[in-house]
Amino acid sequence: MAHKRDRDGSLTADRTKKNDENTLAVLESNTAESGNDSHSAKRHRTCSENSLNGTEPEEKLNIAPADTWKPVFAVGTRLQVQWEIVDDAEGGTGEVSARWWGCEFFGLKGQDPAGRDIHVIRYDAHGEFEETDSEIVFLSDSDLWDVAYESRLHWRREPPEWNPNQEEKLTMIDVIANQEKEETRNGVPAGLLHSLALNAFSKMPHEKQMAMAARYRDFSNAFKEGLAELKASRCIASKLQVLMI
């Protein structure tokens, strides 16, 4: 069974049930359909205790209500919270892996006794972990406080999925136009570099002109082949892909 661990290194619950606020650890025995007993310990951290040995939490929530961070996004916004997943199943490797856990912001629930805003997020189901709600306090635009686990955790807005249809489409005419715009932005008259290059080329010995023309032809052919492959696979070439050829 995999367990979730927060930043202070303490073992946390697997979030399949709400914490029992009066119990440090709850052991649940699961009975297989065949009738054989298979025991799996699910440890639930509580607000009164922070670790399995009964010590006080390493960090307490002592931020003033006025210093808490106020979310500027709407209910339904997708967020991610960083947890550590511990593979401590029987025969497991004990490997610890960090995971940005996706969740949905459900908005303000109320205030704690100190007057701090309590918000609710709903974590996505993942593997053996079920979908569940958690109460949090936003400490900053990158940290939050999990009320049930008494832990400071990193959070962030969920990055948007990349959509190739939103990428800028570019033609060769656009490439030339963009080049001229860049020249103009840098104080170079549009077309001046092209004119200077042609003038310098015409003054070269015939042998060098032939050599440069051959190199340009090789480059042009390679560029056309690369562009044809991109268009065959994606139909439309993006600006970044053109620049990478």
CSV table of C-alpha atoms in Angstrom, one decimal:
chain,number,residue,atom,x,y,z
A,1,MET,CA,0.0,0.0,0.0
A,2,ALA,CA,1.3,3.5,-0.8
A,3,HIS,CA,1.0,6.2,1.9
A,4,LYS,CA,1.2,9.9,1.5
A,5,ARG,CA,3.9,11.9,3.3
A,6,ASP,CA,4.0,15.6,3.8
A,7,ARG,CA,7.0,18.0,3.8
A,8,ASP,CA,7.9,17.5,7.5
A,9,GLY,CA,8.7,13.8,6.7
A,10,SER,CA,6.0,12.3,8.9
A,11,LEU,CA,3.9,9.5,7.5
A,12,THR,CA,0.4,10.7,6.6
A,13,ALA,CA,-2.9,9.0,5.8
A,14,ASP,CA,-3.9,7.7,2.4
A,15,ARG,CA,-6.8,10.1,2.3
A,16,THR,CA,-9.5,7.4,1.7
A,17,LYS,CA,-11.4,8.5,4.9
A,18,LYS,CA,-11.7,11.5,7.1
A,19,ASN,CA,-9.4,11.7,10.1
A,20,ASP,CA,-10.6,10.7,13.6
A,21,GLU,CA,-9.7,13.7,15.6
A,22,ASN,CA,-9.4,11.8,18.8
A,23,THR,CA,-7.3,8.9,17.6
A,24,LEU,CA,-3.6,8.9,16.5
A,25,ALA,CA,-3.7,5.8,14.4
A,26,VAL,CA,-6.6,3.7,13.1
A,27,LEU,CA,-5.8,0.2,12.0
A,28,GLU,CA,-8.3,-1.3,9.5
A,29,SER,CA,-8.4,-5.0,8.6
A,30,ASN,CA,-9.6,-5.8,5.1
A,31,THR,CA,-11.1,-9.3,4.5
A,32,ALA,CA,-10.7,-10.7,1.0
A,33,GLU,CA,-13.7,-12.3,-0.8
A,34,SER,CA,-12.1,-15.7,-0.5
A,35,GLY,CA,-12.4,-15.5,3.3
A,36,ASN,CA,-8.6,-15.1,3.9
A,37,ASP,CA,-7.6,-12.2,6.1
A,38,SER,CA,-5.2,-9.7,4.6
A,39,HIS,CA,-4.3,-6.9,7.1
A,40,SER,CA,-3.3,-3.5,5.9
A,41,ALA,CA,-2.6,-0.6,8.3
A,42,LYS,CA,-4.0,2.8,7.3
A,43,ARG,CA,-2.6,5.5,9.6
A,44,HIS,CA,-4.7,8.6,10.0
A,45,ARG,CA,-3.0,11.7,11.4
A,46,THR,CA,-5.1,14.0,13.6
A,47,CYS,CA,-5.1,17.6,14.6
A,48,SER,CA,-4.1,16.7,18.2
A,49,GLU,CA,-1.0,14.6,17.2
A,50,ASN,CA,1.4,15.2,14.4
A,51,SER,CA,3.5,12.0,14.3
A,52,LEU,CA,3.3,8.4,15.2
A,53,ASN,CA,5.4,8.7,18.3
A,54,GLY,CA,3.0,11.3,19.9
A,55,THR,CA,5.3,14.3,19.7
A,56,GLU,CA,4.1,17.8,19.1
A,57,PRO,CA,4.0,19.1,15.5
A,58,GLU,CA,7.3,20.5,14.2
A,59,GLU,CA,5.4,23.5,12.9
A,60,LYS,CA,2.3,25.2,14.1
A,61,LEU,CA,-0.1,27.5,12.3
A,62,ASN,CA,0.7,30.8,13.8
A,63,ILE,CA,0.0,33.1,10.9
A,64,ALA,CA,-2.3,36.1,11.6
A,65,PRO,CA,-5.6,36.2,9.7
A,66,ALA,CA,-4.6,39.4,8.0
A,67,ASP,CA,-1.4,37.8,6.7
A,68,THR,CA,-3.1,34.8,5.0
A,69,TRP,CA,-3.2,34.8,1.2
A,70,LYS,CA,-6.5,35.5,-0.4
A,71,PRO,CA,-7.2,33.4,-3.5
A,72,VAL,CA,-7.9,35.5,-6.6
A,73,PHE,CA,-9.4,32.6,-8.7
A,74,ALA,CA,-12.9,31.3,-8.9
A,75,VAL,CA,-14.5,28.2,-7.5
A,76,GLY,CA,-13.8,25.3,-9.8
A,77,THR,CA,-10.2,26.4,-10.6
A,78,ARG,CA,-7.8,23.5,-10.9
A,79,LEU,CA,-4.9,23.5,-8.5
A,80,GLN,CA,-2.0,21.1,-7.6
A,81,VAL,CA,-0.6,20.3,-4.2
A,82,GLN,CA,2.8,18.6,-3.7
A,83,TRP,CA,2.8,15.3,-1.7
A,84,GLU,CA,5.2,12.5,-1.2
A,85,ILE,CA,4.0,9.0,-1.9
A,86,VAL,CA,5.6,6.2,0.2
A,87,ASP,CA,5.6,2.7,-1.2
A,88,ASP,CA,5.5,0.9,2.2
A,89,ALA,CA,3.4,-2.1,1.2
A,90,GLU,CA,4.5,-5.6,2.2
A,91,GLY,CA,7.4,-6.4,0.0
A,92,GLY,CA,7.5,-2.9,-1.3
A,93,THR,CA,10.6,-0.9,-2.0
A,94,GLY,CA,9.9,1.9,0.5
A,95,GLU,CA,10.5,4.3,-2.4
A,96,VAL,CA,9.4,7.9,-1.8
A,97,SER,CA,8.2,9.8,-4.9
A,98,ALA,CA,7.0,13.4,-5.1
A,99,ARG,CA,3.6,14.0,-6.8
A,100,TRP,CA,1.8,17.2,-7.7
A,101,TRP,CA,-1.7,16.1,-6.8
A,102,GLY,CA,-4.5,17.5,-8.8
A,103,CYS,CA,-7.5,19.1,-7.0
A,104,GLU,CA,-10.4,21.4,-7.5
A,105,PHE,CA,-10.9,24.6,-5.5
A,106,PHE,CA,-14.3,24.5,-3.8
A,107,GLY,CA,-14.1,28.0,-2.2
A,108,LEU,CA,-14.5,29.4,1.3
A,109,LYS,CA,-16.0,27.3,4.0
A,110,GLY,CA,-15.7,29.5,7.0
A,111,GLN,CA,-13.1,30.6,9.5
A,112,ASP,CA,-11.2,28.9,12.3
A,113,PRO,CA,-11.3,30.1,15.9
A,114,ALA,CA,-8.4,32.5,15.2
A,115,GLY,CA,-10.4,34.1,12.3
A,116,ARG,CA,-8.3,32.6,9.5
A,117,ASP,CA,-10.2,31.8,6.3
A,118,ILE,CA,-10.7,28.0,5.7
A,119,HIS,CA,-11.0,26.9,2.1
A,120,VAL,CA,-11.9,23.5,0.7
A,121,ILE,CA,-10.2,21.6,-2.1
A,122,ARG,CA,-11.2,18.2,-3.5
A,123,TYR,CA,-8.3,15.9,-4.4
A,124,ASP,CA,-8.6,13.7,-7.5
A,125,ALA,CA,-8.7,10.0,-7.1
A,126,HIS,CA,-5.4,8.3,-8.0
A,127,GLY,CA,-4.6,4.6,-7.7
A,128,GLU,CA,-5.8,3.3,-4.3
A,129,PHE,CA,-6.5,6.9,-3.1
A,130,GLU,CA,-10.1,8.0,-3.4
A,131,GLU,CA,-11.4,11.4,-4.2
A,132,THR,CA,-11.6,13.4,-1.0
A,133,ASP,CA,-12.1,16.9,0.4
A,134,SER,CA,-9.5,18.7,2.5
A,135,GLU,CA,-9.7,22.0,4.5
A,136,ILE,CA,-6.8,24.3,3.9
A,137,VAL,CA,-5.5,27.8,4.8
A,138,PHE,CA,-3.6,29.7,2.1
A,139,LEU,CA,-0.3,30.9,3.5
A,140,SER,CA,1.0,32.5,0.3
A,141,ASP,CA,0.8,32.1,-3.4
A,142,SER,CA,3.0,29.0,-3.2
A,143,ASP,CA,2.3,27.5,0.3
A,144,LEU,CA,-0.8,26.3,2.1
A,145,TRP,CA,-1.7,24.7,5.5
A,146,ASP,CA,-3.5,21.4,5.6
A,147,VAL,CA,-5.8,21.6,8.6
A,148,ALA,CA,-6.3,17.9,9.2
A,149,TYR,CA,-2.6,16.9,8.7
A,150,GLU,CA,-1.2,20.1,10.4
A,151,SER,CA,1.3,20.4,7.5
A,152,ARG,CA,2.7,23.1,5.3
A,153,LEU,CA,2.5,22.1,1.6
A,154,HIS,CA,3.5,23.6,-1.7
A,155,TRP,CA,0.7,24.4,-4.1
A,156,ARG,CA,0.4,25.9,-7.6
A,157,ARG,CA,-2.2,26.5,-10.3
A,158,GLU,CA,-2.5,23.5,-12.5
A,159,PRO,CA,-0.6,24.1,-15.8
A,160,PRO,CA,-2.9,24.2,-18.8
A,161,GLU,CA,-2.7,21.3,-21.2
A,162,TRP,CA,-0.8,22.0,-24.4
A,163,ASN,CA,-3.1,22.4,-27.4
A,164,PRO,CA,-1.3,22.3,-30.8
A,165,ASN,CA,-4.3,24.0,-32.4
A,166,GLN,CA,-3.5,27.1,-30.3
A,167,GLU,CA,0.1,27.3,-31.6
A,168,GLU,CA,0.8,30.1,-34.0
A,169,LYS,CA,0.8,29.0,-37.7
A,170,LEU,CA,3.5,30.4,-39.9
A,171,THR,CA,4.1,30.6,-43.7
A,172,MET,CA,7.4,31.4,-45.4
A,173,ILE,CA,5.9,34.8,-46.2
A,174,ASP,CA,5.4,35.3,-42.5
A,175,VAL,CA,9.0,34.3,-41.8
A,176,ILE,CA,10.3,37.0,-44.2
A,177,ALA,CA,7.9,39.6,-42.9
A,178,ASN,CA,8.8,38.8,-39.3
A,179,GLN,CA,12.5,39.1,-40.2
A,180,GLU,CA,11.9,42.5,-41.7
A,181,LYS,CA,9.9,43.6,-38.6
A,182,GLU,CA,12.8,42.5,-36.4
A,183,GLU,CA,15.3,44.5,-38.5
A,184,THR,CA,13.1,47.6,-38.4
A,185,ARG,CA,12.7,47.2,-34.6
A,186,ASN,CA,16.5,47.2,-34.2
A,187,GLY,CA,16.8,50.3,-36.3
A,188,VAL,CA,17.7,48.5,-39.6
A,189,PRO,CA,15.7,49.5,-42.6
A,190,ALA,CA,13.6,46.6,-44.0
A,191,GLY,CA,15.4,44.8,-46.8
A,192,LEU,CA,18.8,46.6,-46.1
A,193,LEU,CA,20.5,43.4,-44.9
A,194,HIS,CA,19.3,41.6,-48.0
A,195,SER,CA,20.6,44.3,-50.3
A,196,LEU,CA,23.9,44.5,-48.6
A,197,ALA,CA,24.3,40.7,-48.7
A,198,LEU,CA,23.6,40.7,-52.5
A,199,ASN,CA,26.0,43.5,-53.0
A,200,ALA,CA,28.7,41.7,-51.1
A,201,PHE,CA,28.0,38.5,-52.9
A,202,SER,CA,28.3,40.2,-56.3
A,203,LYS,CA,31.8,41.4,-55.4
A,204,MET,CA,33.1,38.0,-54.5
A,205,PRO,CA,35.3,36.0,-57.0
A,206,HIS,CA,33.3,33.7,-59.2
A,207,GLU,CA,34.6,30.6,-57.5
A,208,LYS,CA,33.4,31.8,-54.1
A,209,GLN,CA,30.1,32.8,-55.5
A,210,MET,CA,29.7,29.2,-57.0
A,211,ALA,CA,30.7,27.7,-53.6
A,212,MET,CA,28.3,29.8,-51.6
A,213,ALA,CA,25.5,29.2,-54.1
A,214,ALA,CA,26.0,25.5,-53.8
A,215,ARG,CA,25.9,25.7,-50.0
A,216,TYR,CA,22.7,27.8,-50.1
A,217,ARG,CA,21.2,25.2,-52.5
A,218,ASP,CA,22.0,22.4,-50.1
A,219,PHE,CA,20.5,24.4,-47.2
A,220,SER,CA,17.4,25.2,-49.3
A,221,ASN,CA,16.9,21.6,-50.2
A,222,ALA,CA,17.4,20.4,-46.6
A,223,PHE,CA,15.0,23.1,-45.4
A,224,LYS,CA,12.3,22.1,-48.0
A,225,GLU,CA,12.7,18.4,-47.1
A,226,GLY,CA,12.3,19.2,-43.4
A,227,LEU,CA,9.3,21.4,-44.0
A,228,ALA,CA,7.7,18.7,-46.3
A,229,GLU,CA,8.1,16.1,-43.5
A,230,LEU,CA,6.5,18.4,-41.0
A,231,LYS,CA,3.6,19.2,-43.2
A,232,ALA,CA,3.1,15.5,-44.1
A,233,SER,CA,3.0,14.6,-40.4
A,234,ARG,CA,1.2,17.6,-39.0
A,235,CYS,CA,-0.4,19.3,-42.0
A,236,ILE,CA,0.6,22.8,-40.7
A,237,ALA,CA,4.0,23.8,-39.5
A,238,SER,CA,4.3,25.9,-36.4
A,239,LYS,CA,6.6,28.9,-35.9
A,240,LEU,CA,8.8,27.0,-33.5
A,241,GLN,CA,9.1,24.0,-35.8
A,242,VAL,CA,10.1,26.2,-38.8
A,243,LEU,CA,12.8,27.9,-36.7
A,244,MET,CA,14.1,24.5,-35.6
A,245,ILE,CA,14.7,23.2,-39.1
